[in-house]
Amino acid sequence: MQSRWVDRDASATVDRYAAAGIAPELALRVYSARLLGSDRNLVLHGGGNASLKTRMRDLAGEEVDVICVKATGADMATIEPGGMPAVRLEALRRLRALDRLADEDMARVQRAYLLDPAAPTPSLELLLHAFLPHRFVDHTHANAVLSLVDQPDAQALCAEVYGSRVGFVPYVRPGLGLAQAAARVFDADPAVEGLILDKHGLFTFGDSARQAYERMIDLVDRAETRLHRNRKAVFASVRLPQQAAPLAAVAPILRGACARKAADGAHWRMVLEFRTSDAILNFVNGEDLARYAAAGVVTPDHVIRTKPWPLIVPAPEAGRLDDFKRAVAAAVAAFIERYTAYFARNDARAGSGRSMSDPLPRVLLVPGLGLFGLGRSARDARLAADLAEAAVATITDAEAIGRFQPISDADMFDCEYWPIERAKLGAEAEAPLAGQVALITGAGGAIGAATARAFARAGAEVALLDVDVAAATAQAKAVGGAALAVPCDVTDGRAVEQAFAQVVAAFGGLDIVVSNAGAAWQGRIGEVDEAILRRSFELNFFGHQRVAQAAVKVMLAQDLGGCLLFNVSKQAVNPGPNFGPYGLPKAATLFLVRQYALDYGRDGIRSNGVNADRVRSGLLTDDFIRERASARGITEQEYMSGNLLGREVTAEDVAQAFLHQALELKTTGDITTVDGGNIAAALR
Ligand SMILES: [Zn+2]
């Protein structure tokens, strides 16, 4: 590992922040924190922290000693000065004399001495930073150092690698106890450049940002050098099936097994993020996987995101997915049992009264295939996958030079159920479609795009399919988050299959499909060219059928029910003159809605449709509206609101109807009319 400090960049950062009144040393603090945060081998997702001791004016205008320390959960890679709240240093240092600090009081300490009461909450490692004398203190969970300290003989190994350059702090859960222990080790030899925290990570410090940073890089570099020496070959591989089952077939089975029944007809679901690489395959294919992979977390703050251990399932074999599904169900049941026992045992030990979090895994290891991160959103799934990848690297290196041995079950529990750690997960109410995946066809158009936005706002991860991939990409960008754009021509069976495989690979499965793609053809039915009629059927009927069929296949593999939504049309029940080529396949699609409701109700799959009319879109362009309005001698406004309510129907109105249908767990076979009122098109 090499220093990435560049003097020119450092002074540019100082200059840039000077304009905003930020002192040079805080600017340099931000600069080096970002250098650390942007290296995935050092810091991941809110892990690690950094601080600066300086002087600032309080509200009375008095200059006081403060420590600016990274806010809890803030990302070091993109940290700003505002993400390093200033805390009165003397007040924190007096806490070193306490015998103990209750959990509730630790949470108070984090905010009690803030210079600005509106500032974000400082890292819970702030006491450790405060008790050290140096102006700049850096902390990371560097993979290479974790490979050294997650060993039975960690202290001897660190002495071999670092000599007296660092102090060794035995494992203590973060908080006052760890801060006191670290300060004691430092006081015993103030010449050290850093502190190694057993089973946790390392601290370095210095008088300048550069000194603290470069000590960090140097210590990590030495660990990396050690990991390259005297390596054992890891890992011997198990025998794998001749042909592995494809990801698109495996993921829905795993996703279904890692969900739970919630309300009648509802499930609590997660999103999956898949990862594979040579390093991951080498790890998951290892003969001894159950020992080294399920021993525990590589550093304590992973445990709230990954749970204490991953779920390991057998290698999925092509053509034998039923066996795989049974084996996965058994593995999940065993995981739940192990987790429940772990909770009960440790809850009793630590004084009972906690409530158990869901007992489902957050990381899945699949021999022959790779690993999955799981979470209630694509973001959380990605986070879990990133931490799992870091664990793969750390454990592989630990095993190559010795034997991986992390903190104990009890220590993991104390971190997992520490209220201060749990607070990082956020307590805000979840959106109604959290954990669900929605696929929308024709999502580059007005109604499809509005539907994608509405579903994303309701908490779903969305995949936007369109034959016009540029349009889908632009709309996915507008949705933001993990929204995925996928090219798909629904008149092409192979294209539909590939698009669904891509969505399943991205999110692990799917729950809601809005079959919306369509186009209008006109012609007097007695004279229309049969080719036109067939083209319209290909898109406006068979397109829906292909999409629904592909959806049902995934939904049945998941065993979580599902929701099919079709954009039908008022034409299906109330034909317009010369609109037969459009209305006829739409009438068939209306019956398709009912056929799916009938055939798949027992599988918990609901099937509903929306009959919309006169919505500005690719089918009903502004030019067309102008033309029709002037032909009738009325204004465009009058034309668009020519319905019983006298209100123009918008794409957003249609999107809301789809959303309501997705949330109506006891409704299937329904057609909702969104046309402002048209008795001739009324269904009942
Ligand atoms: Zn830490």
XYZ file of C-alpha atoms and ligand atoms in Angstrom:
685
model
C 0.000 0.000 0.000
C 1.352 3.393 -0.978
C 0.716 6.908 0.254
C -1.592 8.854 -2.025
C -0.821 12.183 -0.367
C -0.163 14.854 -3.019
C 1.006 18.237 -1.701
C -0.602 20.073 -4.619
C -4.006 18.469 -3.901
C -3.649 19.123 -0.192
C -3.013 22.832 -0.713
C -5.798 23.051 -3.303
C -8.148 21.660 -0.620
C -6.902 24.248 1.868
C -7.490 27.060 -0.668
C -10.918 25.807 -1.632
C -12.178 25.661 1.961
C -10.474 28.930 2.948
C -13.117 30.769 0.932
C -15.763 29.239 3.231
C -13.852 30.289 6.347
C -12.537 26.793 7.124
C -9.161 26.734 8.888
C -6.277 25.078 6.978
C -5.829 22.264 9.491
C -9.514 21.248 9.278
C -9.244 21.344 5.481
C -6.216 19.025 5.654
C -8.102 16.814 8.112
C -10.865 16.478 5.516
C -8.322 15.872 2.741
C -6.583 12.936 4.451
C -9.849 11.484 5.805
C -11.020 11.302 2.192
C -7.788 9.597 1.114
C -8.444 6.916 3.735
C -12.164 6.680 2.974
C -11.725 6.214 -0.759
C -9.565 3.090 -0.374
C -11.821 0.080 0.012
C -8.991 -1.929 1.553
C -8.958 0.528 4.461
C -12.502 1.717 5.044
C -15.992 0.625 4.010
C -19.373 2.322 4.372
C -19.262 4.579 7.373
C -16.507 2.477 8.974
C -13.318 4.126 10.202
C -13.046 7.623 11.590
C -10.700 10.553 11.947
C -10.291 13.538 14.234
C -8.521 16.829 14.746
C -7.831 18.660 18.005
C -7.906 22.414 17.640
C -9.407 25.590 19.094
C -12.718 27.148 18.092
C -15.015 29.862 19.371
C -18.162 28.822 21.218
C -21.451 30.746 21.151
C -20.165 33.229 23.733
C -17.232 34.015 21.465
C -14.791 32.328 23.828
C -12.004 30.222 22.302
C -12.046 26.654 23.641
C -10.178 23.392 22.993
C -12.257 21.116 20.759
C -11.979 17.821 18.974
C -13.534 17.660 15.501
C -14.435 14.036 14.977
C -16.167 12.265 12.125
C -19.940 12.031 12.554
C -21.280 8.535 13.188
C -22.169 6.707 9.982
C -20.676 9.474 7.777
C -18.782 8.281 4.717
C -15.090 9.204 4.950
C -14.738 9.130 1.150
C -16.984 12.167 0.719
C -16.690 13.816 4.133
C -17.070 17.603 4.407
C -16.022 19.848 7.315
C -19.683 19.846 8.443
C -19.399 16.047 8.840
C -16.757 16.539 11.558
C -18.659 18.122 14.457
C -16.631 19.969 17.126
C -16.877 18.687 20.713
C -15.451 20.334 23.878
C -12.271 18.389 24.540
C -11.804 18.997 28.272
C -15.293 17.721 29.100
C -14.609 14.494 27.190
C -11.220 13.981 28.820
C -12.713 14.203 32.316
C -14.756 11.084 31.480
C -11.568 9.013 31.536
C -11.859 8.907 35.334
C -15.273 7.199 35.291
C -15.554 3.541 36.331
C -18.209 2.803 33.765
C -20.659 4.456 31.447
C -24.164 3.082 30.896
C -25.335 2.630 27.275
C -27.841 5.466 27.567
C -25.141 7.716 28.995
C -22.746 6.882 26.141
C -25.427 8.083 23.729
C -25.726 11.292 25.800
C -21.962 11.761 25.851
C -21.924 11.681 22.057
C -24.056 14.841 21.974
C -23.605 16.481 25.381
C -20.540 18.600 24.627
C -21.124 19.564 21.004
C -20.129 23.138 20.296
C -23.124 23.423 17.961
C -26.188 21.611 19.349
C -27.521 21.183 15.808
C -24.407 19.337 14.593
C -24.559 15.648 13.583
C -23.750 13.028 16.263
C -20.019 12.288 16.546
C -18.632 8.761 16.120
C -18.992 6.506 19.140
C -15.208 6.125 19.101
C -14.845 9.827 20.012
C -13.571 9.068 23.530
C -10.673 7.035 22.169
C -9.749 9.959 19.911
C -10.150 12.405 22.803
C -8.000 10.458 25.264
C -4.996 10.450 22.893
C -2.923 13.632 22.930
C -2.180 13.993 19.204
C -3.718 16.647 17.016
C -4.508 14.223 14.193
C -5.844 10.715 14.871
C -6.867 8.241 12.143
C -8.716 4.942 12.525
C -9.403 2.223 9.952
C -10.446 -1.419 9.777
C -7.834 -2.205 7.122
C -8.297 -5.710 5.683
C -4.582 -6.559 5.926
C -4.376 -5.640 9.606
C -7.570 -7.585 10.344
C -5.933 -10.648 8.763
C -3.143 -10.312 11.357
C -5.311 -9.639 14.406
C -8.059 -12.185 13.658
C -5.645 -14.938 14.697
C -5.185 -16.954 17.895
C -1.664 -15.491 18.317
C -2.434 -11.950 17.152
C -0.224 -10.223 19.717
C 2.875 -12.245 18.842
C 2.242 -11.715 15.141
C 1.912 -7.938 15.619
C 5.102 -7.877 17.691
C 6.881 -9.737 14.874
C 5.608 -7.318 12.213
C 5.766 -4.001 14.077
C 8.221 -4.425 16.946
C 7.733 -1.545 19.367
C 6.297 0.837 16.769
C 2.740 0.130 17.882
C 0.896 -0.646 21.103
C -1.367 -3.707 21.263
C -4.820 -3.243 22.815
C -6.677 -6.461 23.741
C -10.247 -6.749 22.483
C -12.822 -4.568 24.259
C -16.130 -3.465 22.784
C -15.981 0.143 21.489
C -16.988 2.754 24.070
C -15.496 4.073 27.312
C -13.802 0.777 28.218
C -11.941 0.558 24.920
C -10.987 4.242 25.038
C -9.546 3.792 28.551
C -7.702 0.591 27.593
C -6.209 2.258 24.497
C -5.135 5.310 26.504
C -3.437 3.059 29.091
C -1.501 1.209 26.369
C -0.466 4.515 24.842
C 0.626 5.991 28.195
C 2.849 2.948 28.787
C 4.881 3.913 25.700
C 4.106 7.357 24.276
C 6.687 6.811 21.532
C 4.368 4.485 19.555
C 3.109 5.595 16.132
C -0.141 3.752 16.432
C -2.287 1.274 18.328
C -3.431 -2.106 17.082
C -6.873 -3.023 18.396
C -7.142 -6.797 18.621
C -9.916 -8.245 16.367
C -10.936 -4.698 15.403
C -8.519 -2.434 13.487
C -5.850 0.193 14.047
C -5.252 3.791 15.056
C -2.397 6.035 13.968
C -1.679 9.577 15.068
C 0.629 12.515 14.527
C 1.164 16.228 14.748
C 0.155 16.751 11.129
C -2.523 15.266 8.895
C 0.200 13.897 6.687
C 2.112 12.217 9.509
C -0.961 10.417 10.885
C -2.039 9.378 7.371
C 1.366 8.138 6.246
C 1.861 6.173 9.441
C -1.454 4.454 8.692
C -0.360 3.607 5.152
C 3.032 2.373 6.322
C 1.587 0.123 9.050
C -0.950 -1.358 6.629
C 1.772 -1.829 4.031
C 3.824 -3.822 6.531
C 0.830 -6.038 7.254
C 0.365 -6.599 3.515
C 4.042 -7.526 3.139
C 3.714 -10.032 5.979
C 0.656 -11.587 4.340
C 2.718 -12.307 1.239
C 5.267 -14.341 3.200
C 5.047 -18.066 4.070
C 1.575 -18.484 2.661
C -0.224 -21.808 2.740
C -2.242 -22.710 -0.316
C -5.878 -21.846 0.429
C -8.416 -23.254 -0.176
C -8.731 -26.858 -1.385
C -11.913 -26.983 -3.445
C -14.841 -29.330 -2.987
C -16.141 -31.311 -5.957
C -18.707 -29.190 -7.729
C -21.571 -30.250 -10.000
C -20.649 -30.658 -13.668
C -22.935 -27.810 -14.585
C -23.993 -25.068 -12.189
C -27.555 -23.761 -12.373
C -27.737 -20.208 -13.753
C -27.973 -17.185 -11.468
C -31.419 -16.231 -12.787
C -32.797 -19.600 -11.629
C -30.929 -19.711 -8.311
C -31.516 -16.190 -6.981
C -35.355 -16.334 -6.740
C -35.138 -19.580 -4.759
C -32.715 -17.995 -2.283
C -34.743 -14.811 -2.086
C -37.952 -16.693 -1.436
C -36.340 -18.766 1.308
C -35.005 -15.649 3.047
C -38.413 -13.958 3.342
C -41.050 -14.279 6.032
C -44.824 -14.272 6.052
C -46.110 -10.966 7.380
C -49.799 -9.959 7.240
C -52.284 -12.205 5.424
C -51.059 -12.249 1.837
C -48.008 -10.135 2.573
C -44.365 -11.076 2.977
C -41.380 -9.373 4.516
C -38.835 -9.528 1.709
C -35.277 -8.552 0.992
C -33.344 -7.485 -2.083
C -30.236 -9.466 -3.116
C -26.963 -8.192 -4.517
C -24.862 -10.817 -6.274
C -21.049 -10.826 -6.416
C -18.593 -13.216 -7.923
C -14.877 -13.206 -8.746
C -11.970 -15.643 -8.679
C -11.286 -14.708 -5.042
C -14.927 -15.223 -4.031
C -15.158 -18.559 -5.868
C -11.919 -19.768 -4.316
C -13.428 -18.932 -0.923
C -16.946 -20.339 -1.340
C -15.726 -23.505 -3.058
C -13.360 -24.334 -0.194
C -13.665 -27.702 1.500
C -13.517 -26.111 4.948
C -15.978 -23.315 4.160
C -18.267 -24.057 7.095
C -15.390 -23.596 9.539
C -13.684 -20.417 8.334
C -16.704 -18.634 6.848
C -19.016 -19.133 9.791
C -16.549 -18.377 12.588
C -17.643 -14.751 12.943
C -17.173 -11.197 11.683
C -13.763 -9.782 10.751
C -14.364 -6.571 12.737
C -17.169 -5.836 15.225
C -18.969 -3.082 13.348
C -19.828 -5.426 10.458
C -22.152 -7.451 12.637
C -25.170 -5.140 12.437
C -25.012 -5.306 8.624
C -24.002 -8.929 8.035
C -25.261 -10.789 11.159
C -22.693 -12.939 12.987
C -22.352 -15.495 10.198
C -23.402 -16.001 6.567
C -25.818 -18.657 5.348
C -24.059 -21.406 3.422
C -26.089 -23.407 0.908
C -25.108 -26.357 -1.317
C -23.892 -25.823 -4.881
C -26.913 -25.507 -7.214
C -26.853 -28.037 -10.021
C -28.479 -27.360 -13.383
C -31.620 -29.457 -13.839
C -31.870 -30.287 -10.121
C -33.372 -27.103 -8.752
C -36.057 -28.902 -6.743
C -33.334 -30.579 -4.679
C -31.629 -27.222 -4.322
C -34.839 -25.566 -3.153
C -35.337 -28.202 -0.453
C -31.722 -27.928 0.683
C -31.969 -24.140 0.852
C -35.147 -24.313 2.929
C -33.402 -26.661 5.369
C -30.320 -24.421 5.528
C -32.453 -21.337 6.261
C -34.359 -23.213 8.983
C -31.038 -24.256 10.562
C -29.765 -20.673 10.351
C -32.877 -19.355 12.089
C -32.484 -21.977 14.793
C -28.813 -21.140 15.323
C -29.517 -17.404 15.397
C -32.445 -17.777 17.797
C -30.325 -19.890 20.157
C -27.447 -17.376 19.910
C -29.876 -14.611 20.815
C -31.501 -16.479 23.713
C -28.157 -17.583 25.182
C -26.542 -14.162 25.027
C -29.636 -12.201 25.966
C -29.809 -14.271 29.157
C -26.087 -13.747 29.821
C -26.212 -9.979 29.292
C -29.437 -9.432 31.243
C -32.540 -10.215 29.231
C -35.086 -7.803 27.855
C -33.948 -7.106 24.316
C -36.166 -7.927 21.382
C -34.643 -10.187 18.758
C -34.132 -8.700 15.292
C -35.285 -10.814 12.359
C -33.335 -14.096 12.436
C -32.591 -14.122 8.686
C -29.140 -14.004 7.073
C -27.653 -10.925 5.373
C -24.938 -12.790 3.456
C -25.366 -15.978 1.409
C -22.464 -18.099 0.206
C -23.169 -20.324 -2.782
C -20.416 -22.764 -3.850
C -19.917 -22.762 -7.593
C -21.621 -19.408 -7.964
C -20.511 -16.631 -5.586
C -22.028 -14.618 -2.753
C -25.091 -12.470 -2.131
C -25.627 -9.498 0.153
C -29.186 -9.115 1.453
C -31.008 -6.046 2.689
C -34.346 -4.294 2.859
C -33.206 -2.088 -0.018
C -30.755 -2.421 -2.886
C -28.495 -0.027 -0.969
C -28.458 -2.203 2.147
C -27.904 -5.319 0.036
C -24.922 -3.645 -1.661
C -23.515 -2.684 1.722
C -23.784 -6.249 3.012
C -22.160 -7.538 -0.192
C -19.272 -5.065 0.140
C -18.651 -6.130 3.738
C -18.877 -9.792 2.713
C -16.287 -9.218 -0.019
C -13.982 -7.550 2.498
C -14.488 -10.554 4.799
C -13.577 -12.930 1.951
C -10.289 -11.060 1.386
C -9.501 -10.808 5.103
C -10.321 -14.408 5.976
C -8.483 -15.776 2.926
C -5.302 -13.953 3.966
C -5.766 -14.889 7.631
C -6.039 -18.558 6.679
C -3.048 -18.293 4.346
C -0.724 -17.289 7.202
C -2.440 -19.043 10.116
C -5.984 -19.624 11.215
C -8.869 -17.136 11.174
C -10.144 -16.512 14.687
C -12.409 -13.510 15.245
C -14.186 -12.200 18.357
C -16.430 -14.600 20.249
C -20.186 -15.064 19.868
C -20.699 -13.141 23.104
C -18.622 -10.209 21.847
C -20.500 -10.224 18.547
C -23.795 -10.193 20.389
C -22.712 -7.296 22.584
C -22.025 -5.263 19.442
C -25.036 -6.450 17.462
C -27.432 -5.615 20.283
C -25.684 -2.507 21.544
C -28.382 0.167 21.284
C -25.824 2.674 19.995
C -24.891 0.372 17.099
C -28.527 -0.393 16.330
C -29.213 3.331 16.102
C -27.013 3.349 12.964
C -29.594 1.233 11.169
C -32.101 4.093 11.435
C -35.517 3.810 13.016
C -37.665 5.635 10.481
C -40.885 3.982 9.371
C -40.448 1.848 6.270
C -42.139 2.666 2.984
C -45.050 0.332 2.056
C -43.158 -1.453 -0.737
C -39.794 -1.731 1.083
C -37.957 -4.890 0.086
C -40.016 -5.343 -3.093
C -38.863 -5.289 -6.689
C -41.073 -3.827 -9.421
C -40.491 -4.277 -13.151
C -42.219 -1.872 -15.551
C -42.343 -2.345 -19.308
C -42.683 0.633 -21.629
C -41.019 2.593 -18.840
C -39.462 5.099 -21.238
C -42.953 6.498 -21.934
C -45.078 8.860 -19.875
C -47.239 6.318 -17.988
C -44.435 3.785 -17.479
C -42.040 6.444 -16.191
C -44.636 7.928 -13.835
C -45.357 4.404 -12.564
C -41.672 3.705 -11.964
C -41.367 6.942 -9.985
C -44.490 6.176 -7.934
C -43.280 2.654 -7.077
C -39.803 3.905 -6.175
C -41.332 6.570 -3.902
C -43.318 3.775 -2.229
C -40.026 2.021 -1.404
C -39.716 -0.552 -4.217
C -36.579 -1.124 -6.259
C -37.537 -0.534 -9.876
C -36.411 -1.916 -13.216
C -37.396 0.176 -16.236
C -37.740 -1.843 -19.434
C -38.185 -0.228 -22.829
C -37.401 -0.974 -26.427
C -35.917 2.537 -26.455
C -33.065 2.014 -24.020
C -32.021 5.664 -24.114
C -35.482 6.681 -22.895
C -35.446 4.002 -20.181
C -31.975 5.101 -19.075
C -33.027 8.752 -18.845
C -36.091 7.828 -16.782
C -34.089 5.488 -14.527
C -31.687 8.358 -13.883
C -34.620 10.573 -12.935
C -35.801 7.916 -10.470
C -32.296 7.713 -8.970
C -31.124 5.177 -6.362
C -30.627 1.687 -7.746
C -33.209 2.126 -10.561
C -32.140 -0.107 -13.433
C -32.707 0.526 -17.153
C -32.996 -2.623 -19.310
C -33.509 -2.809 -23.092
C -36.495 -4.988 -23.930
C -38.691 -5.523 -26.978
C -41.716 -7.366 -25.579
C -42.559 -8.739 -29.040
C -39.374 -10.833 -28.843
C -39.556 -13.821 -26.488
C -35.791 -14.105 -26.105
C -35.459 -10.417 -25.341
C -38.083 -10.753 -22.598
C -36.279 -13.743 -21.120
C -32.936 -11.897 -21.134
C -34.417 -8.748 -19.635
C -36.015 -10.703 -16.791
C -32.752 -12.550 -16.173
C -30.983 -9.195 -15.937
C -33.502 -7.845 -13.410
C -33.325 -11.024 -11.318
C -29.519 -10.876 -11.389
C -29.630 -7.260 -10.189
C -32.157 -7.611 -7.357
C -32.522 -11.347 -6.732
C -36.095 -11.651 -7.983
C -39.233 -9.618 -8.513
C -42.615 -9.042 -6.912
C -44.569 -6.626 -9.075
C -44.722 -6.490 -12.858
C -46.434 -3.603 -14.602
C -47.009 -4.745 -18.160
C -47.439 -1.354 -19.752
C -45.724 -1.371 -23.167
C -48.169 -0.782 -26.010
C -48.778 1.176 -29.192
C -51.844 2.172 -31.182
C -52.720 1.135 -34.725
C -55.778 2.384 -36.586
C -57.869 1.111 -39.497
C -61.479 0.376 -40.366
C -61.851 -3.219 -39.310
C -63.511 -4.451 -42.547
C -60.671 -3.107 -44.651
C -57.602 -3.147 -42.433
C -54.569 -5.064 -43.618
C -54.267 -8.300 -41.627
C -50.562 -7.625 -41.131
C -51.415 -4.511 -39.128
C -53.857 -6.418 -36.968
C -51.243 -9.106 -36.343
C -48.568 -6.541 -35.461
C -50.918 -4.971 -32.949
C -51.767 -8.371 -31.424
C -48.057 -9.127 -31.220
C -47.467 -6.093 -29.014
C -50.823 -5.367 -27.357
C -51.714 -8.949 -26.467
C -48.760 -11.335 -26.871
C -46.395 -8.728 -25.390
C -48.427 -8.802 -22.173
C -48.643 -12.585 -22.242
C -44.861 -13.023 -22.655
C -44.140 -10.591 -19.834
C -46.720 -12.165 -17.508
C -45.436 -15.665 -18.259
C -41.838 -14.686 -17.517
C -43.002 -12.987 -14.296
C -44.984 -15.985 -13.082
C -41.948 -18.232 -13.554
C -39.877 -16.096 -11.169
C -42.758 -15.621 -8.728
C -43.400 -19.365 -8.463
C -39.692 -19.993 -7.809
C -39.811 -17.463 -4.959
C -43.056 -18.788 -3.448
C -43.960 -15.318 -2.228
C -47.033 -14.674 -4.370
C -46.768 -11.626 -6.597
C -48.593 -8.898 -8.388
C -49.287 -8.626 -12.120
C -50.578 -5.292 -13.370
C -51.677 -4.642 -16.938
C -52.220 -1.397 -18.771
C -55.390 -2.371 -20.657
C -57.398 0.507 -22.156
C -60.929 1.783 -22.246
C -60.828 0.538 -25.854
C -61.161 -2.989 -24.459
C -64.771 -2.317 -23.444
C -65.705 0.818 -25.358
C -64.361 0.689 -28.915
C -63.625 3.893 -30.807
C -64.326 4.168 -34.537
C -61.482 2.821 -36.688
C -59.599 1.758 -33.556
C -60.240 -1.973 -33.946
C -56.598 -2.897 -34.502
C -55.826 -1.364 -31.083
C -58.996 -2.279 -29.171
C -59.219 -5.952 -30.170
C -55.915 -7.130 -28.662
C -56.634 -4.906 -25.645
C -59.967 -6.723 -25.194
C -58.040 -9.999 -25.218
C -55.618 -8.517 -22.675
C -58.536 -7.642 -20.394
C -59.407 -11.327 -20.386
C -55.749 -12.155 -19.866
C -55.949 -10.201 -16.594
C -58.797 -12.443 -15.486
C -57.186 -15.663 -16.718
C -54.052 -15.007 -14.645
C -56.209 -14.094 -11.645
C -58.049 -17.412 -12.031
C -55.081 -19.681 -12.737
C -52.605 -18.239 -10.185
C -54.804 -17.081 -7.294
C -53.898 -20.174 -5.317
C -50.220 -19.267 -5.684
C -50.897 -15.879 -4.151
C -50.314 -14.108 -7.449
C -52.777 -11.274 -8.000
C -53.657 -9.978 -11.455
C -55.257 -6.584 -12.022
C -55.531 -4.001 -14.766
C -56.096 -0.328 -15.361
C -58.371 1.062 -18.065
C -57.148 4.564 -18.727
C -58.303 6.988 -21.359
C -57.022 10.159 -22.950
C -53.658 10.482 -21.223
C -50.939 12.664 -22.786
C -48.238 10.195 -23.853
C -46.439 8.704 -26.824
C -49.808 7.355 -27.992
C -51.628 10.629 -27.506
C -49.179 13.326 -28.559
C -49.673 17.070 -28.264
C -49.989 17.312 -32.085
C -52.656 14.648 -32.143
C -54.568 16.376 -29.339
C -54.437 19.704 -31.191
C -55.717 18.035 -34.355
C -58.610 16.236 -32.623
C -59.620 19.311 -30.652
C -59.719 21.553 -33.684
C -61.611 18.910 -35.697
C -64.298 19.069 -33.007
C -64.164 22.852 -32.737
C -63.197 22.770 -29.034
C -60.083 23.806 -27.110
C -57.353 21.318 -26.247
C -58.283 21.729 -22.608
C -61.917 20.929 -23.368
C -60.868 17.920 -25.402
C -58.618 16.531 -22.671
C -61.193 17.021 -19.932
C -64.197 15.823 -21.913
C -65.353 13.358 -19.230
C -67.937 13.247 -16.432
C -65.689 14.942 -13.894
C -64.362 17.468 -16.391
C -60.779 16.746 -15.338
C -57.801 15.894 -17.486
C -56.392 12.439 -16.678
C -52.597 12.384 -16.288
C -49.920 9.702 -16.394
C -49.489 10.276 -12.652
C -53.181 9.370 -12.107
C -52.611 6.060 -13.895
C -49.435 5.444 -11.893
C -51.356 5.986 -8.646
C -54.004 3.470 -9.740
C -51.284 0.856 -10.357
C -49.744 1.627 -6.991
C -53.078 1.208 -5.199
C -53.632 -2.106 -6.938
C -50.178 -3.239 -5.825
C -51.120 -2.438 -2.227
C -54.581 -4.033 -2.299
C -53.663 -7.478 -1.016
C -57.202 -8.896 -1.247
C -57.985 -7.696 -4.774
C -57.468 -9.737 -7.925
C -59.169 -9.885 -11.312
C -59.996 -6.191 -10.986
C -60.051 -3.511 -13.661
C -59.737 0.018 -12.307
C -61.015 2.779 -14.540
C -58.957 5.961 -14.729
C -60.738 8.096 -17.291
C -62.414 10.947 -15.415
C -65.767 9.168 -15.865
C -67.155 7.675 -19.060
C -70.388 5.713 -18.618
C -69.993 4.014 -21.999
C -66.673 2.582 -20.796
C -67.857 1.690 -17.278
C -67.434 -1.976 -16.409
C -70.087 -2.346 -13.760
Zn -13.514 0.863 14.682
